[in-house]
DNA sequence: CCCGCCATTTTGAGTAGTCAAAATAATTTC
DNA sequence: GAAATTATTTTGACTACTCAAAATGGCGGG
């Protein structure tokens, strides 16, 4: 049975792999886990010895098939627990990430399956992030973001890829929830500013970085 | 924040204190936690240094007020989680102890309060064990058991103080659930045997030890 | 009163995970 | 192409928890 620590290394590796697409640099992992780089090196070598990752020294790490399978299991627990906390316990979506961080390591597969059924086998969590299936399929679609979508066209928000409670509260405050409609009216690369327009709302300015965390699809 | 290990030491100490009423011998704790006695000695000394227990060398341990408060918190989580697993997720009561053993260390007070409200603030868990209140009150009543109650009088089962899945399945098989009615028709101390009669059932023989784990109150 | 038994404590050692800081590579800069 | 910067790895040390096995203390039986 993998330890809590191992599960966290694998989970973050999976999350970082989505972005960096290939080898994850040690520094990125170190930052994500909030441990010093030396610790990551040590730990990654032991994960490699267990066949969960491959380590290219001085270059980075990536998951093996076995490591990915484990990581998907943890991610599934995390996102199903989040969904439960919001839908059944009526918690605020900005608070559930921290809670799920703990519970994902304590919940058994048996309990998870019951939870899944209770929730009606949801395919995304409250942030719009896809929930891996029991078999470890992750229907990860490539979406545009508010930083990259066409100007002036109506879009629907599908996913907020940022977990910090502050950001999520800010997003909600301005109606930027999964499912909402909007339109990017202006994008100023030089200033790093994006202006979005919500139906019946005033224009809202976002940093390019923030806009890049909000995934959208064409409306209608 | 106390570690999982510390929480387990304190919880088992609380449970054992109910039985031994006073100082818990090191050996009992060692057996309950499934670690060698030397480990318990070391650990208890460090708990004592933190003011969570008092250690009388060569005699035993007991909780301080601070230790008891923490232990009651853990027990509350354990029993509320068990109740949730049975009532909401419809799990079998013989399986939930093992699950709760894990979850009790991962669930926050916030989530716990919501769970408590969702369940309607129950006062006992599915085994009939009392759930400590949020303030740490444990309405522990003194009950008779099938090994000590008057002969021939109708009684109602209120609580099964044994968590092993095998025992619980056996109990259920014969209708020995909290809430059920029964009558002790015979008690043979020499043979260590108790005979109980359920309404519309055949007489059932139990060991004295098993009978002592089933708490009852006078029916009606 | 001493012997032996049992529970407990001590001692020495191991595992998992972590940090601080020095050593080493790789990459960029000039 | 040497020097400087930055990422990574090594080394040595620490914490929390555990076990095995030897030492100790208390107690009942003779």
Short mmCIF file of N, CA and C in Angstrom, two decimals, chain A residues 70-84 100 103-122 131-136, chain B residues 84-85 89 91 99 103:
data_model
loop_
_atom_site.label_atom_id
_atom_site.label_comp_id
_atom_site.label_asym_id
_atom_site.label_seq_id
_atom_site.Cartn_x
_atom_site.Cartn_y
_atom_site.Cartn_z
N UNK A 70 -1.82 4.50 -10.36
CA UNK A 70 -1.98 4.89 -8.95
C UNK A 70 -2.41 6.35 -8.83
N UNK A 71 -1.75 7.21 -9.60
CA UNK A 71 -2.05 8.64 -9.52
C UNK A 71 -3.49 8.93 -9.93
N UNK A 72 -3.96 8.24 -10.96
CA UNK A 72 -5.34 8.45 -11.40
C UNK A 72 -6.32 8.03 -10.32
N UNK A 73 -5.97 6.98 -9.59
CA UNK A 73 -6.82 6.54 -8.49
C UNK A 73 -6.93 7.61 -7.43
N UNK A 74 -5.82 8.24 -7.11
CA UNK A 74 -5.83 9.29 -6.09
C UNK A 74 -6.64 10.49 -6.58
N UNK A 75 -6.43 10.84 -7.84
CA UNK A 75 -7.14 11.99 -8.41
C UNK A 75 -8.65 11.74 -8.43
N UNK A 76 -9.01 10.51 -8.75
CA UNK A 76 -10.43 10.15 -8.74
C UNK A 76 -11.02 10.34 -7.34
N UNK A 77 -10.29 9.88 -6.34
CA UNK A 77 -10.77 10.06 -4.97
C UNK A 77 -10.91 11.53 -4.64
N UNK A 78 -9.89 12.28 -5.00
CA UNK A 78 -9.90 13.71 -4.70
C UNK A 78 -11.14 14.39 -5.30
N UNK A 79 -11.37 14.15 -6.54
CA UNK A 79 -12.44 14.89 -7.22
C UNK A 79 -13.83 14.39 -6.88
N UNK A 80 -13.95 13.10 -6.59
CA UNK A 80 -15.26 12.61 -6.15
C UNK A 80 -15.57 13.14 -4.76
N UNK A 81 -14.56 13.19 -3.91
CA UNK A 81 -14.78 13.71 -2.57
C UNK A 81 -15.19 15.19 -2.64
N UNK A 82 -14.52 15.94 -3.49
CA UNK A 82 -14.89 17.35 -3.66
C UNK A 82 -16.35 17.48 -4.08
N UNK A 83 -16.74 16.67 -5.04
CA UNK A 83 -18.11 16.71 -5.52
C UNK A 83 -19.09 16.40 -4.40
N UNK A 84 -18.76 15.39 -3.63
CA UNK A 84 -19.60 15.03 -2.48
C UNK A 84 -19.73 16.20 -1.50
N UNK A 100 -10.43 17.77 0.63
CA UNK A 100 -10.23 16.55 -0.17
C UNK A 100 -8.77 16.11 -0.15
N UNK A 103 -8.76 13.75 2.74
CA UNK A 103 -9.63 12.58 2.64
C UNK A 103 -9.22 11.63 1.52
N UNK A 104 -8.61 12.16 0.47
CA UNK A 104 -8.23 11.32 -0.67
C UNK A 104 -7.31 10.18 -0.28
N UNK A 105 -6.61 10.33 0.85
CA UNK A 105 -5.68 9.28 1.26
C UNK A 105 -6.29 8.31 2.27
N UNK A 106 -7.49 8.60 2.70
CA UNK A 106 -8.07 7.81 3.79
C UNK A 106 -9.28 7.00 3.34
N UNK A 107 -9.75 7.25 2.13
CA UNK A 107 -11.00 6.65 1.68
C UNK A 107 -10.71 5.36 0.90
N UNK A 108 -11.46 4.32 1.19
CA UNK A 108 -11.23 3.04 0.52
C UNK A 108 -11.96 3.00 -0.81
N UNK A 109 -11.59 2.04 -1.64
CA UNK A 109 -12.25 1.91 -2.94
C UNK A 109 -13.73 1.55 -2.78
N UNK A 110 -14.00 0.76 -1.75
CA UNK A 110 -15.39 0.38 -1.49
C UNK A 110 -16.25 1.62 -1.22
N UNK A 111 -15.78 2.45 -0.29
CA UNK A 111 -16.53 3.66 0.04
C UNK A 111 -16.63 4.55 -1.18
N UNK A 112 -15.54 4.63 -1.92
CA UNK A 112 -15.53 5.51 -3.10
C UNK A 112 -16.60 5.11 -4.10
N UNK A 113 -16.73 3.81 -4.35
CA UNK A 113 -17.72 3.34 -5.31
C UNK A 113 -19.14 3.71 -4.87
N UNK A 114 -19.40 3.60 -3.57
CA UNK A 114 -20.73 3.96 -3.07
C UNK A 114 -20.99 5.45 -3.25
N UNK A 115 -19.95 6.23 -2.98
CA UNK A 115 -20.04 7.68 -3.12
C UNK A 115 -20.34 8.02 -4.58
N UNK A 116 -19.61 7.37 -5.46
CA UNK A 116 -19.76 7.58 -6.89
C UNK A 116 -21.20 7.33 -7.31
N UNK A 117 -21.75 6.22 -6.82
CA UNK A 117 -23.13 5.87 -7.16
C UNK A 117 -24.10 6.89 -6.59
N UNK A 118 -23.88 7.27 -5.34
CA UNK A 118 -24.74 8.26 -4.67
C UNK A 118 -24.81 9.55 -5.47
N UNK A 119 -23.68 9.93 -6.07
CA UNK A 119 -23.61 11.19 -6.79
C UNK A 119 -24.05 11.05 -8.25
N UNK A 120 -24.40 9.81 -8.63
CA UNK A 120 -24.84 9.59 -10.00
C UNK A 120 -23.71 9.57 -11.01
N UNK A 121 -22.55 9.04 -10.59
CA UNK A 121 -21.39 8.88 -11.48
C UNK A 121 -21.07 10.17 -12.24
N UNK A 122 -20.75 11.22 -11.53
CA UNK A 122 -20.48 12.50 -12.19
C UNK A 122 -19.20 12.41 -13.04
N UNK A 131 -13.31 13.90 -13.76
CA UNK A 131 -13.08 12.84 -12.78
C UNK A 131 -12.66 11.57 -13.52
N UNK A 132 -11.48 11.03 -13.22
CA UNK A 132 -11.06 9.80 -13.89
C UNK A 132 -12.06 8.68 -13.63
N UNK A 133 -12.30 7.83 -14.62
CA UNK A 133 -13.21 6.71 -14.42
C UNK A 133 -12.54 5.66 -13.54
N UNK A 134 -13.33 4.67 -13.10
CA UNK A 134 -12.77 3.66 -12.22
C UNK A 134 -11.64 2.90 -12.91
N UNK A 135 -11.70 2.84 -14.21
CA UNK A 135 -10.67 2.10 -14.93
C UNK A 135 -9.47 2.98 -15.26
N UNK A 136 -9.54 4.23 -14.86
CA UNK A 136 -8.38 5.09 -15.05
C UNK A 136 -8.35 5.83 -16.38
N UNK B 84 -22.63 7.63 9.28
CA UNK B 84 -22.78 8.09 7.90
C UNK B 84 -22.66 6.93 6.92
N UNK B 85 -21.66 6.09 7.12
CA UNK B 85 -21.42 5.00 6.19
C UNK B 85 -22.61 4.04 6.13
N UNK B 89 -24.51 5.79 3.02
CA UNK B 89 -23.93 4.96 1.96
C UNK B 89 -24.43 3.51 2.02
N UNK B 91 -23.81 1.00 3.88
CA UNK B 91 -22.83 -0.07 4.04
C UNK B 91 -23.25 -0.99 5.19
N UNK B 99 -13.32 1.07 8.06
CA UNK B 99 -13.29 2.27 7.23
C UNK B 99 -13.11 3.52 8.09
N UNK B 103 -10.73 7.10 8.25
CA UNK B 103 -11.32 8.41 8.00
C UNK B 103 -11.30 9.31 9.23
#
